[in-house]
CSV table of C-alpha atoms and ligand atoms in Angstrom, one decimal:
chain,number,residue,atom,x,y,z
P,1364,UNK,CA,18.1,-21.7,-5.2
P,1365,UNK,CA,18.0,-24.8,-7.2
P,1366,UNK,CA,16.4,-28.3,-6.5
P,1367,UNK,CA,14.9,-31.2,-8.5
P,1368,UNK,CA,11.2,-31.4,-9.6
P,1369,UNK,CA,9.7,-34.3,-11.5
P,1370,UNK,CA,13.1,-35.2,-12.7
P,1371,UNK,CA,13.8,-31.6,-13.8
P,1372,UNK,CA,15.5,-28.6,-12.0
P,1373,UNK,CA,13.8,-25.6,-10.5
P,1374,UNK,CA,15.2,-22.3,-9.6
P,1375,UNK,CA,13.2,-20.1,-7.2
P,1376,UNK,CA,13.4,-16.6,-5.5
P,1377,UNK,CA,11.2,-15.4,-2.7
P,1378,UNK,CA,10.6,-11.8,-1.9
P,1379,UNK,CA,8.5,-9.6,0.5
P,1380,UNK,CA,7.2,-6.2,-0.4
P,1381,UNK,CA,5.2,-3.7,1.8
P,1382,UNK,CA,2.1,-1.8,1.3
P,1383,UNK,CA,1.9,1.9,1.3
P,1384,UNK,CA,-0.5,4.7,2.3
P,1385,UNK,CA,-0.8,7.8,0.1
P,1386,UNK,CA,-0.7,11.1,1.8
P,1387,UNK,CA,-1.2,12.9,-1.5
P,1388,UNK,CA,-3.6,10.8,-3.3
P,1389,UNK,CA,-3.3,9.2,-6.9
P,1390,UNK,CA,-6.8,9.4,-8.4
P,1391,UNK,CA,-7.3,9.4,-12.1
P,1392,UNK,CA,-5.5,8.0,-15.2
P,1393,UNK,CA,-4.5,9.8,-18.4
P,1394,UNK,CA,-3.8,6.4,-20.0
P,1395,UNK,CA,-5.6,3.3,-18.6
P,1396,UNK,CA,-3.5,0.7,-20.4
P,1397,UNK,CA,-0.1,2.0,-19.1
P,1398,UNK,CA,-1.6,3.3,-15.9
P,1399,UNK,CA,-0.3,6.7,-16.3
P,1400,UNK,CA,-1.8,9.1,-13.6
P,1401,UNK,CA,-3.1,12.6,-14.0
P,1402,UNK,CA,-1.2,13.8,-10.9
P,1403,UNK,CA,1.9,12.9,-9.0
P,1404,UNK,CA,1.4,11.5,-5.4
P,1405,UNK,CA,3.3,10.8,-2.2
P,1406,UNK,CA,3.1,7.8,0.1
P,1407,UNK,CA,4.5,6.4,3.2
P,1408,UNK,CA,5.7,2.8,3.1
P,1409,UNK,CA,4.4,0.7,6.0
P,1410,UNK,CA,6.3,-1.7,8.1
P,1411,UNK,CA,6.3,-5.0,6.2
P,1412,UNK,CA,6.1,-7.0,9.5
P,1413,UNK,CA,2.7,-5.8,9.9
P,1414,UNK,CA,1.4,-5.4,6.3
P,1415,UNK,CA,3.1,-7.1,3.4
P,1416,UNK,CA,3.0,-9.5,0.5
P,1417,UNK,CA,5.4,-12.6,0.3
P,1418,UNK,CA,5.8,-14.1,-3.1
P,1419,UNK,CA,7.8,-17.2,-4.4
P,1420,UNK,CA,8.5,-17.3,-8.0
P,1421,UNK,CA,9.8,-20.6,-9.4
P,1422,UNK,CA,10.8,-21.7,-12.8
P,1423,UNK,CA,11.3,-25.1,-14.2
P,1424,UNK,CA,11.3,-26.7,-17.7
P,1425,UNK,CA,8.8,-29.2,-16.5
P,1426,UNK,CA,6.1,-26.4,-16.1
P,1427,UNK,CA,3.7,-26.2,-18.9
P,1428,UNK,CA,2.0,-22.8,-18.1
P,1429,UNK,CA,2.4,-19.8,-16.0
P,1430,UNK,CA,0.3,-20.2,-12.9
P,1431,UNK,CA,-0.6,-18.3,-9.8
P,1432,UNK,CA,-1.7,-19.1,-6.2
P,1433,UNK,CA,-2.9,-16.4,-4.1
P,1434,UNK,CA,-3.5,-16.9,-0.3
P,1435,UNK,CA,-3.6,-20.7,-0.8
P,1436,UNK,CA,-6.0,-20.9,-3.8
P,1437,UNK,CA,-5.0,-21.0,-7.5
P,1438,UNK,CA,-6.3,-18.0,-9.4
P,1439,UNK,CA,-6.3,-17.0,-12.9
P,1440,UNK,CA,-3.1,-15.3,-14.2
P,1441,UNK,CA,-4.8,-14.3,-17.6
P,1442,UNK,CA,-5.8,-10.8,-16.5
P,1443,UNK,CA,-4.1,-8.0,-18.4
P,1444,UNK,CA,-2.4,-6.6,-15.3
P,1445,UNK,CA,-0.6,-9.9,-14.5
P,1446,UNK,CA,0.1,-10.5,-18.2
P,1447,UNK,CA,1.5,-7.0,-18.8
P,1448,UNK,CA,3.9,-7.3,-15.7
P,1449,UNK,CA,5.1,-10.8,-16.8
P,1450,UNK,CA,5.6,-9.7,-20.5
P,1451,UNK,CA,7.6,-6.5,-19.4
P,1452,UNK,CA,9.8,-8.4,-17.0
P,1453,UNK,CA,10.4,-11.3,-19.5
P,1454,UNK,CA,11.5,-8.9,-22.1
P,1455,UNK,CA,14.2,-7.6,-19.8
P,1456,UNK,CA,15.4,-11.0,-18.6
P,1457,UNK,CA,19.2,-11.6,-18.8
P,1458,UNK,CA,21.4,-14.7,-18.6
P,1459,UNK,CA,21.3,-16.0,-15.1
P,1460,UNK,CA,23.8,-18.4,-13.5
P,1461,UNK,CA,22.5,-20.3,-10.5
P,1462,UNK,CA,25.0,-19.6,-7.8
P,1463,UNK,CA,24.6,-23.1,-6.2
P,1464,UNK,CA,24.9,-25.3,-9.2
P,1465,UNK,CA,26.4,-23.2,-12.0
P,1466,UNK,CA,23.4,-23.9,-14.2
P,1467,UNK,CA,23.0,-21.1,-16.8
P,1468,UNK,CA,19.5,-20.0,-18.0
P,1469,UNK,CA,20.0,-17.9,-21.1
P,1470,UNK,CA,18.1,-14.9,-22.2
P,1471,UNK,CA,16.6,-17.0,-24.9
P,1472,UNK,CA,15.6,-19.7,-22.5
P,1473,UNK,CA,13.4,-17.2,-20.5
P,1474,UNK,CA,11.2,-16.7,-23.6
P,1475,UNK,CA,9.9,-20.3,-23.3
P,1476,UNK,CA,10.2,-21.1,-19.7
P,1477,UNK,CA,7.0,-20.9,-17.5
P,1478,UNK,CA,6.8,-19.7,-14.0
P,1479,UNK,CA,4.7,-20.7,-11.0
P,1480,UNK,CA,3.9,-17.9,-8.6
P,1481,UNK,CA,2.8,-18.4,-5.1
P,1482,UNK,CA,1.8,-15.4,-2.9
P,1483,UNK,CA,0.3,-14.6,0.4
P,1484,UNK,CA,-0.5,-11.5,2.2
P,1485,UNK,CA,-0.1,-11.2,6.1
P,1486,UNK,CA,-3.3,-9.1,6.2
P,1487,UNK,CA,-6.8,-9.2,4.6
P,1488,UNK,CA,-6.7,-9.1,0.7
P,1489,UNK,CA,-9.0,-6.6,-1.1
P,1490,UNK,CA,-10.1,-4.9,2.2
P,1491,UNK,CA,-8.9,-1.5,1.4
P,1492,UNK,CA,-5.5,-2.1,2.9
P,1493,UNK,CA,-3.6,-1.7,-0.4
P,1494,UNK,CA,-3.1,-5.4,-1.0
P,1495,UNK,CA,-2.8,-4.9,-4.7
P,1496,UNK,CA,0.0,-2.5,-4.1
P,1497,UNK,CA,2.0,-5.0,-2.1
P,1498,UNK,CA,1.1,-7.8,-4.3
P,1499,UNK,CA,2.2,-6.3,-7.6
P,1500,UNK,CA,5.3,-4.7,-6.2
P,1501,UNK,CA,6.3,-8.1,-4.7
P,1502,UNK,CA,5.5,-10.0,-7.9
P,1503,UNK,CA,7.5,-7.6,-10.1
P,1504,UNK,CA,10.4,-7.4,-7.7
P,1505,UNK,CA,10.6,-11.2,-7.3
P,1506,UNK,CA,10.4,-11.9,-11.0
P,1507,UNK,CA,13.0,-9.2,-11.6
P,1508,UNK,CA,15.3,-11.0,-9.2
P,1509,UNK,CA,14.6,-14.5,-10.7
P,1510,UNK,CA,15.2,-13.3,-14.2
P,1511,UNK,CA,18.3,-11.2,-13.6
P,1512,UNK,CA,16.6,-7.8,-14.6
P,1513,UNK,CA,19.0,-5.0,-14.1
P,1514,UNK,CA,17.5,-1.4,-14.1
P,1515,UNK,CA,18.6,0.5,-17.2
P,1516,UNK,CA,17.5,3.7,-15.4
P,1517,UNK,CA,16.5,4.3,-11.7
P,1518,UNK,CA,12.9,3.5,-11.2
P,1519,UNK,CA,12.5,1.2,-14.2
P,1520,UNK,CA,11.2,-1.6,-12.1
P,1521,UNK,CA,8.8,0.6,-10.3
P,1522,UNK,CA,7.3,1.5,-13.7
P,1523,UNK,CA,6.7,-2.2,-14.3
P,1524,UNK,CA,4.9,-2.6,-10.9
P,1525,UNK,CA,2.9,0.5,-12.0
P,1526,UNK,CA,1.3,-1.3,-14.9
P,1527,UNK,CA,0.2,-4.0,-12.4
P,1528,UNK,CA,-1.5,-1.4,-10.1
P,1529,UNK,CA,-0.7,2.2,-10.0
P,1530,UNK,CA,0.0,2.6,-6.3
P,1531,UNK,CA,2.1,-0.5,-6.5
P,1532,UNK,CA,5.0,1.5,-7.9
P,1533,UNK,CA,5.5,3.4,-4.7
P,1534,UNK,CA,5.9,0.0,-2.7
P,1535,UNK,CA,9.2,-0.6,-4.5
P,1536,UNK,CA,10.9,1.7,-2.0
P,1537,UNK,CA,10.8,2.1,1.8
P,1538,UNK,CA,10.1,5.2,3.9
P,1539,UNK,CA,8.7,8.2,2.1
P,1540,UNK,CA,8.1,7.9,-1.6
P,1541,UNK,CA,6.9,10.0,-4.5
P,1542,UNK,CA,5.4,8.8,-7.7
P,1543,UNK,CA,6.3,11.3,-10.4
P,1544,UNK,CA,3.5,11.3,-12.9
P,1545,UNK,CA,5.9,11.8,-15.7
P,1546,UNK,CA,5.4,13.4,-19.2
P,1547,UNK,CA,6.2,10.7,-21.6
P,1548,UNK,CA,3.5,8.9,-23.5
P,1549,UNK,CA,5.3,5.6,-23.1
P,1550,UNK,CA,5.3,5.8,-19.3
P,1551,UNK,CA,9.1,5.5,-19.0
P,1552,UNK,CA,9.3,8.6,-16.7
P,1553,UNK,CA,6.3,7.7,-14.6
P,1554,UNK,CA,8.3,6.2,-11.9
P,1555,UNK,CA,8.5,6.0,-8.0
P,1556,UNK,CA,11.4,8.0,-6.3
P,1557,UNK,CA,12.3,7.5,-2.7
P,1558,UNK,CA,12.2,11.0,-0.9
P,1559,UNK,CA,13.6,9.6,2.4
P,1560,UNK,CA,14.1,6.2,3.9
P,1561,UNK,CA,12.2,4.8,6.8
P,1562,UNK,CA,14.8,6.0,9.4
P,1563,UNK,CA,14.3,9.6,8.4
P,1564,UNK,CA,11.3,10.1,10.5
P,1565,UNK,CA,11.5,7.4,13.1
P,1566,UNK,CA,9.2,8.9,15.6
P,1567,UNK,CA,6.2,8.9,13.3
P,1568,UNK,CA,3.6,6.3,14.3
P,1569,UNK,CA,0.8,4.9,12.1
P,1570,UNK,CA,-2.4,3.6,13.5
P,1571,UNK,CA,-4.9,1.9,11.2
P,1572,UNK,CA,-8.6,1.8,12.4
P,1573,UNK,CA,-10.0,-1.2,10.3
P,1574,UNK,CA,-13.7,-0.2,10.0
P,1575,UNK,CA,-14.8,-3.1,7.8
P,1576,UNK,CA,-13.1,-6.0,6.2
P,1577,UNK,CA,-15.7,-6.5,3.6
P,1578,UNK,CA,-15.0,-5.9,-0.1
P,1579,UNK,CA,-15.7,-2.5,-1.3
P,1580,UNK,CA,-18.6,-1.8,-3.8
P,1581,UNK,CA,-16.6,0.5,-6.3
P,1582,UNK,CA,-13.0,-0.6,-7.1
P,1583,UNK,CA,-10.4,2.2,-7.2
P,1584,UNK,CA,-9.9,1.4,-10.9
P,1585,UNK,CA,-13.5,2.0,-12.0
P,1586,UNK,CA,-14.1,4.8,-9.4
P,1587,UNK,CA,-11.2,6.8,-10.6
P,1588,UNK,CA,-12.1,6.4,-14.3
P,1589,UNK,CA,-15.7,7.6,-13.5
P,1590,UNK,CA,-14.2,10.6,-11.7
P,1591,UNK,CA,-11.9,11.6,-14.7
P,1592,UNK,CA,-14.9,11.3,-16.9
P,1593,UNK,CA,-17.3,13.4,-14.8
P,1594,UNK,CA,-15.7,15.4,-12.0
P,1595,UNK,CA,-14.6,18.9,-13.0
P,1596,UNK,CA,-13.3,19.2,-9.3
P,1597,UNK,CA,-10.9,16.3,-10.0
P,1598,UNK,CA,-9.3,18.0,-13.0
P,1599,UNK,CA,-9.0,21.2,-11.0
P,1600,UNK,CA,-7.3,19.3,-8.2
P,1601,UNK,CA,-4.9,17.5,-10.5
P,1602,UNK,CA,-3.9,20.6,-12.5
P,1603,UNK,CA,-4.0,23.4,-10.0
P,1604,UNK,CA,-3.9,22.1,-6.4
P,1605,UNK,CA,-1.6,18.9,-6.4
P,1606,UNK,CA,1.4,20.5,-7.9
P,1607,UNK,CA,1.5,23.1,-5.1
P,1608,UNK,CA,0.8,20.7,-2.2
P,1609,UNK,CA,3.3,18.2,-3.5
P,1610,UNK,CA,5.9,21.0,-2.9
P,1611,UNK,CA,4.6,21.6,0.5
P,1612,UNK,CA,4.4,17.9,1.5
P,1613,UNK,CA,7.9,17.2,0.2
P,1614,UNK,CA,9.2,20.0,2.5
P,1615,UNK,CA,7.1,18.9,5.5
P,1616,UNK,CA,8.6,15.5,5.2
P,1617,UNK,CA,12.1,16.7,4.8
P,1618,UNK,CA,11.7,18.9,7.9
P,1619,UNK,CA,9.7,16.3,9.8
P,1620,UNK,CA,7.2,19.2,10.3
P,1621,UNK,CA,4.3,17.4,11.7
P,1622,UNK,CA,1.9,20.3,11.8
P,1623,UNK,CA,2.2,21.0,8.1
P,1624,UNK,CA,2.3,17.4,7.3
P,1625,UNK,CA,-1.0,16.8,9.2
P,1626,UNK,CA,-2.6,19.8,7.7
P,1627,UNK,CA,-1.9,18.7,4.1
P,1628,UNK,CA,-2.5,15.0,4.7
P,1629,UNK,CA,-6.0,15.6,6.1
P,1630,UNK,CA,-6.9,18.2,3.5
P,1631,UNK,CA,-5.8,15.9,0.7
P,1632,UNK,CA,-7.8,13.0,1.9
P,1633,UNK,CA,-10.9,15.2,2.3
P,1634,UNK,CA,-10.3,16.6,-1.1
P,1635,UNK,CA,-10.0,13.2,-2.7
P,1636,UNK,CA,-13.3,12.1,-1.1
P,1637,UNK,CA,-14.9,15.3,-2.3
P,1638,UNK,CA,-13.9,14.5,-6.0
P,1639,UNK,CA,-15.6,11.1,-5.3
P,1640,UNK,CA,-18.7,12.8,-4.2
P,1641,UNK,CA,-18.4,15.1,-7.3
P,1642,UNK,CA,-18.4,12.0,-9.4
P,1643,UNK,CA,-21.4,11.1,-11.4
P,1644,UNK,CA,-22.9,8.8,-10.0
P,1645,UNK,CA,-21.4,9.9,-6.7
P,1646,UNK,CA,-19.0,7.5,-5.0
P,1647,UNK,CA,-19.0,7.1,-1.1
P,1648,UNK,CA,-16.0,5.3,0.3
P,1649,UNK,CA,-16.3,6.7,3.8
P,1650,UNK,CA,-19.1,5.6,6.1
P,1651,UNK,CA,-20.4,7.0,9.4
P,1652,UNK,CA,-17.7,5.4,11.4
P,1653,UNK,CA,-15.0,7.0,9.2
P,1654,UNK,CA,-16.7,10.4,9.8
P,1655,UNK,CA,-16.8,9.9,13.5
P,1656,UNK,CA,-13.1,9.2,13.4
P,1657,UNK,CA,-12.5,12.4,11.4
P,1658,UNK,CA,-14.5,14.4,14.1
P,1659,UNK,CA,-12.5,12.8,16.9
P,1660,UNK,CA,-9.2,13.8,15.4
P,1661,UNK,CA,-10.5,17.3,14.4
P,1662,UNK,CA,-12.0,17.9,17.9
P,1663,UNK,CA,-8.7,17.0,19.6
P,1664,UNK,CA,-6.7,19.1,17.2
P,1665,UNK,CA,-8.9,22.1,17.6
P,1666,UNK,CA,-8.8,21.8,21.5
P,1667,UNK,CA,-5.0,21.7,21.5
P,1668,UNK,CA,-4.7,24.5,18.9
P,1669,UNK,CA,-2.1,22.5,16.8
P,1670,UNK,CA,-2.3,19.1,15.1
P,1671,UNK,CA,-1.9,16.1,17.5
P,1672,UNK,CA,-2.8,13.5,14.8
P,1673,UNK,CA,-3.6,13.3,11.1
P,1674,UNK,CA,-5.9,11.0,9.2
P,1675,UNK,CA,-6.3,9.7,5.6
P,1676,UNK,CA,-8.7,7.4,4.0
P,1677,UNK,CA,-8.2,5.6,0.7
P,1678,UNK,CA,-11.0,4.1,-1.4
P,1679,UNK,CA,-12.7,2.5,1.6
P,1680,UNK,CA,-13.9,3.3,5.1
P,1681,UNK,CA,-10.6,2.4,7.0
P,1682,UNK,CA,-8.8,5.2,8.7
P,1683,UNK,CA,-5.0,5.6,8.6
P,1684,UNK,CA,-4.0,7.8,11.4
P,1685,UNK,CA,-0.6,9.3,12.1
P,1686,UNK,CA,0.8,10.6,15.3
P,1687,UNK,CA,4.2,12.5,15.6
P,1688,UNK,CA,5.7,10.3,18.4
P,1689,UNK,CA,4.9,7.4,20.7
P,1690,UNK,CA,3.4,9.5,23.5
P,1691,UNK,CA,1.0,11.1,21.1
P,1692,UNK,CA,0.3,7.7,19.6
P,1693,UNK,CA,-0.8,6.4,23.1
P,1694,UNK,CA,-3.0,9.3,23.5
P,1695,UNK,CA,-4.5,8.7,20.0
P,1696,UNK,CA,-5.0,5.1,20.8
P,1697,UNK,CA,-6.8,5.8,24.1
P,1698,UNK,CA,-9.0,8.2,22.3
P,1699,UNK,CA,-9.8,5.4,19.7
P,1700,UNK,CA,-10.6,3.0,22.5
P,1701,UNK,CA,-12.8,5.5,24.2
P,1702,UNK,CA,-14.9,6.3,21.3
P,1703,UNK,CA,-14.8,2.8,19.7
P,1704,UNK,CA,-14.5,0.2,22.4
P,1705,UNK,CA,-14.3,-3.4,21.3
P,1706,UNK,CA,-17.3,-5.6,21.0
P,1707,UNK,CA,-18.1,-7.2,24.3
P,1708,UNK,CA,-16.8,-10.6,23.2
P,1709,UNK,CA,-13.5,-9.2,22.0
P,1710,UNK,CA,-10.4,-9.1,24.0
P,1711,UNK,CA,-8.2,-6.0,23.8
P,1712,UNK,CA,-5.2,-8.2,22.8
P,1713,UNK,CA,-7.0,-9.2,19.5
P,1714,UNK,CA,-8.5,-5.7,19.1
P,1715,UNK,CA,-5.3,-3.7,19.2
P,1716,UNK,CA,-2.6,-5.6,17.1
P,1717,UNK,CA,0.6,-5.0,15.3
P,1718,UNK,CA,3.4,-3.4,16.8
P,1719,UNK,CA,1.7,-2.6,20.1
P,1720,UNK,CA,4.8,-3.1,22.2
P,1721,UNK,CA,6.5,-0.1,20.7
P,1722,UNK,CA,3.8,2.1,22.3
P,1723,UNK,CA,4.1,0.5,25.8
P,1724,UNK,CA,0.4,1.4,26.0
P,1725,UNK,CA,-1.4,0.8,29.3
P,1726,UNK,CA,-4.9,-0.6,28.9
P,1727,UNK,CA,-6.1,1.5,31.8
P,1728,UNK,CA,-5.5,4.7,29.7
P,1729,UNK,CA,-8.3,3.7,27.4
P,1730,UNK,CA,-10.8,4.4,30.1
P,1731,UNK,CA,-9.9,8.0,30.5
P,1732,UNK,CA,-12.4,10.3,29.0
P,1733,UNK,CA,-10.5,12.8,26.7
P,1734,UNK,CA,-10.9,16.5,28.1
P,1735,UNK,CA,-12.1,17.9,24.8
P,1736,UNK,CA,-15.1,15.6,25.0
P,1737,UNK,CA,-16.5,17.5,28.0
P,1738,UNK,CA,-19.8,19.6,27.2
P,1739,UNK,CA,-20.0,18.0,23.6
P,1740,UNK,CA,-22.3,15.5,22.1
P,1741,UNK,CA,-20.4,12.3,21.6
P,1742,UNK,CA,-21.3,8.6,21.1
P,1743,UNK,CA,-19.4,5.5,22.3
P,1744,UNK,CA,-19.9,2.8,19.7
P,1745,UNK,CA,-19.0,-0.7,20.8
P,1746,UNK,CA,-17.8,-3.0,18.0
P,1747,UNK,CA,-17.9,-0.4,15.2
P,1748,UNK,CA,-14.1,-1.2,14.4
P,1749,UNK,CA,-12.9,-4.7,13.4
P,1750,UNK,CA,-9.6,-4.0,14.9
P,1751,UNK,CA,-6.8,-1.4,15.3
P,1752,UNK,CA,-3.3,-2.0,13.8
P,1753,UNK,CA,-0.3,-0.2,15.2
P,1754,UNK,CA,2.5,0.2,12.8
P,1755,UNK,CA,5.2,2.6,11.5
P,1756,UNK,CA,7.1,3.6,8.3
P,1757,UNK,CA,9.0,0.6,7.0
P,1758,UNK,CA,11.5,-0.7,4.5
P,1759,UNK,CA,11.1,-1.6,0.9
P,1760,UNK,CA,11.1,-5.0,-0.8
P,1761,UNK,CA,13.8,-7.6,0.0
P,1762,UNK,CA,14.7,-11.2,-0.8
P,1763,UNK,CA,13.9,-13.9,1.8
P,1764,UNK,CA,15.4,-17.3,2.3
P,1765,UNK,CA,12.2,-19.3,3.2
P,1766,UNK,CA,10.1,-20.3,0.2
P,1767,UNK,CA,6.4,-20.8,-0.3
P,1768,UNK,CA,7.0,-23.6,-2.9
P,1769,UNK,CA,7.9,-27.2,-2.5
P,1770,UNK,CA,10.9,-27.6,-4.7
P,1771,UNK,CA,10.3,-31.3,-5.4
P,1772,UNK,CA,6.9,-30.7,-6.9
P,1773,UNK,CA,7.0,-26.9,-7.8
P,1774,UNK,CA,3.7,-26.4,-6.1
P,1775,UNK,CA,2.7,-24.5,-3.0
P,1776,UNK,CA,3.8,-26.0,0.3
R,1384,ATP,N1,0.0,-11.0,-2.9
R,1384,ATP,C1,-0.7,-10.7,-4.1
R,1384,ATP,N2,-0.1,-11.1,-5.2
R,1384,ATP,C2,-0.6,-10.9,-6.4
R,1384,ATP,N3,-1.7,-10.2,-6.6
R,1384,ATP,C3,-2.4,-9.7,-5.5
R,1384,ATP,C4,-1.8,-10.0,-4.2
R,1384,ATP,N4,-2.6,-9.3,-3.3
R,1384,ATP,C5,-3.5,-8.8,-4.0
R,1384,ATP,N5,-3.5,-9.0,-5.3
R,1384,ATP,C6,-4.4,-8.5,-6.4
R,1384,ATP,O1,-4.9,-7.3,-6.0
R,1384,ATP,C7,-6.4,-7.5,-5.9
R,1384,ATP,C8,-7.0,-6.7,-4.8
R,1384,ATP,O2,-7.0,-5.4,-5.2
R,1384,ATP,P1,-8.1,-4.3,-4.7
R,1384,ATP,O3,-7.7,-3.0,-5.2
R,1384,ATP,O4,-9.4,-4.9,-5.0
R,1384,ATP,O5,-7.8,-4.4,-3.1
R,1384,ATP,P2,-6.8,-3.6,-2.2
R,1384,ATP,O6,-5.6,-3.3,-3.0
R,1384,ATP,O7,-6.6,-4.5,-1.0
R,1384,ATP,O8,-7.6,-2.4,-1.7
R,1384,ATP,P3,-7.3,-0.9,-2.1
R,1384,ATP,O9,-6.8,-0.7,-3.5
R,1384,ATP,O10,-8.7,-0.1,-1.8
R,1384,ATP,O11,-6.3,-0.4,-1.0
R,1384,ATP,C9,-6.6,-9.0,-5.8
R,1384,ATP,O12,-7.7,-9.4,-6.3
R,1384,ATP,C10,-5.4,-9.5,-6.6
R,1384,ATP,O13,-5.7,-9.6,-8.0
R,1385,DP6,C1,-7.3,5.8,-3.3
R,1385,DP6,C2,-5.9,5.3,-3.8
R,1385,DP6,O1,-5.4,4.3,-2.8
R,1385,DP6,C3,-5.9,4.8,-5.1
R,1385,DP6,C4,-5.1,3.7,-5.6
R,1385,DP6,O2,-5.5,3.1,-6.7
R,1385,DP6,P1,-5.0,1.8,-7.3
R,1385,DP6,O3,-3.5,1.8,-7.4
R,1385,DP6,O4,-5.5,0.6,-6.5
R,1385,DP6,O5,-5.6,1.9,-8.7
R,1385,DP6,P2,-5.1,1.0,-10.1
R,1385,DP6,O6,-3.9,1.9,-10.6
R,1385,DP6,O7,-6.3,1.2,-11.0
R,1385,DP6,O8,-4.8,-0.3,-9.8
R,1385,DP6,C5,-4.9,6.5,-3.7
R,1385,DP6,C6,-3.4,6.1,-3.7
R,1385,DP6,O9,-3.0,5.0,-3.3
R,1385,DP6,O10,-2.7,7.0,-4.1
């Protein structure tokens, strides 16, 4: 962990944290500073091999300021969200003994020592794939490891990630995670709780149809505040609907009941987007491609009489689709390829990415016209999707051995 820099010592920790996708959405804050939500939510943590942030945090007496490099570029760390996370972790720092050298960093030392933070995402940042969730979860987790922070109560570290970005608190655990909205004014009880780990529902497959990698027009933060201020539907949802569907979703996950899971998941996504439309001025996160994906799934589910797949959309046009097992995931993928073939200059190997091997998908299947299409009006749209990413539920944050910082200079490699 320790090495020399500019004649001084450095101690560093590197961690990796996953993204998550909400199946019961968080939308709206009751306290903007502490990021306290108006309703509880549930998410699935995605496999960090496919979508994750990796962050090295390094401390040295030679550093004169806290600094942050994101995806190879130095960015400001002055924003409230970064400052709040740093302050909360620092205030909980304990005496740390470096295991290799025996060097001791006291609680008092941490108050004046500065950190360099170097982070990168293995997927596009700010493209509606929850980079902020992975990024803040990873930052807080890595800093907590570096500064020897011990949780005084279960979920305390998730409550610090929450003040970086609400959805980040759920990325502190793998598998299936609830964010309990809590009741306290200070936010101590607004924490993430693991409902089940990633092995609980191993068959579940996640397929993300990336519709556009461009940055969105309305950020989640400002969009949800506009909704809180103007949408009566949102307040009804938070008070009357979410508490009931939380119970149903918990049970569906516990029982691995895909039909119930799919029904609630699609309805919750549609309701969240309805509250966006009910906001003044209205917010449109889904586009025509998103709607065509919904029709594709709905048409298939209706033809079979039971849910074959489920969809959910966050604050952007990308679809996150779920299939109950690999066989159904192959059928889903072949439908996606039928309705949304790659642009003519794109090879299938760069169009369908991620954990494709798990599906043992045969390309020839993509040419088969789905039976439910017969006799209906449908369009085949080449190049409407950027790419399709196959993944599955995954594990929570962990510490890695390889660092993103050169210890001899304390700067990104
Ligand atoms: N690895 C990271 N480390 C630290 N901060 C990060 C990291 N990745 C992203 N962020 C922060 O999150 C911001 C992007 O958040 P934003 O909400 O715009 O996009 P997103 O999370 O990818 O999309 P969405 O919230 O719609 O899913 C970045 O500008 C940066 O401040
Ligand atoms: C639609 C969502 O993805 C909204 C996520 O909002 P953020 O967590 O990005 O918002 P802030 O707390 O302001 O940082 C739904 C969800 O993840 O639950």
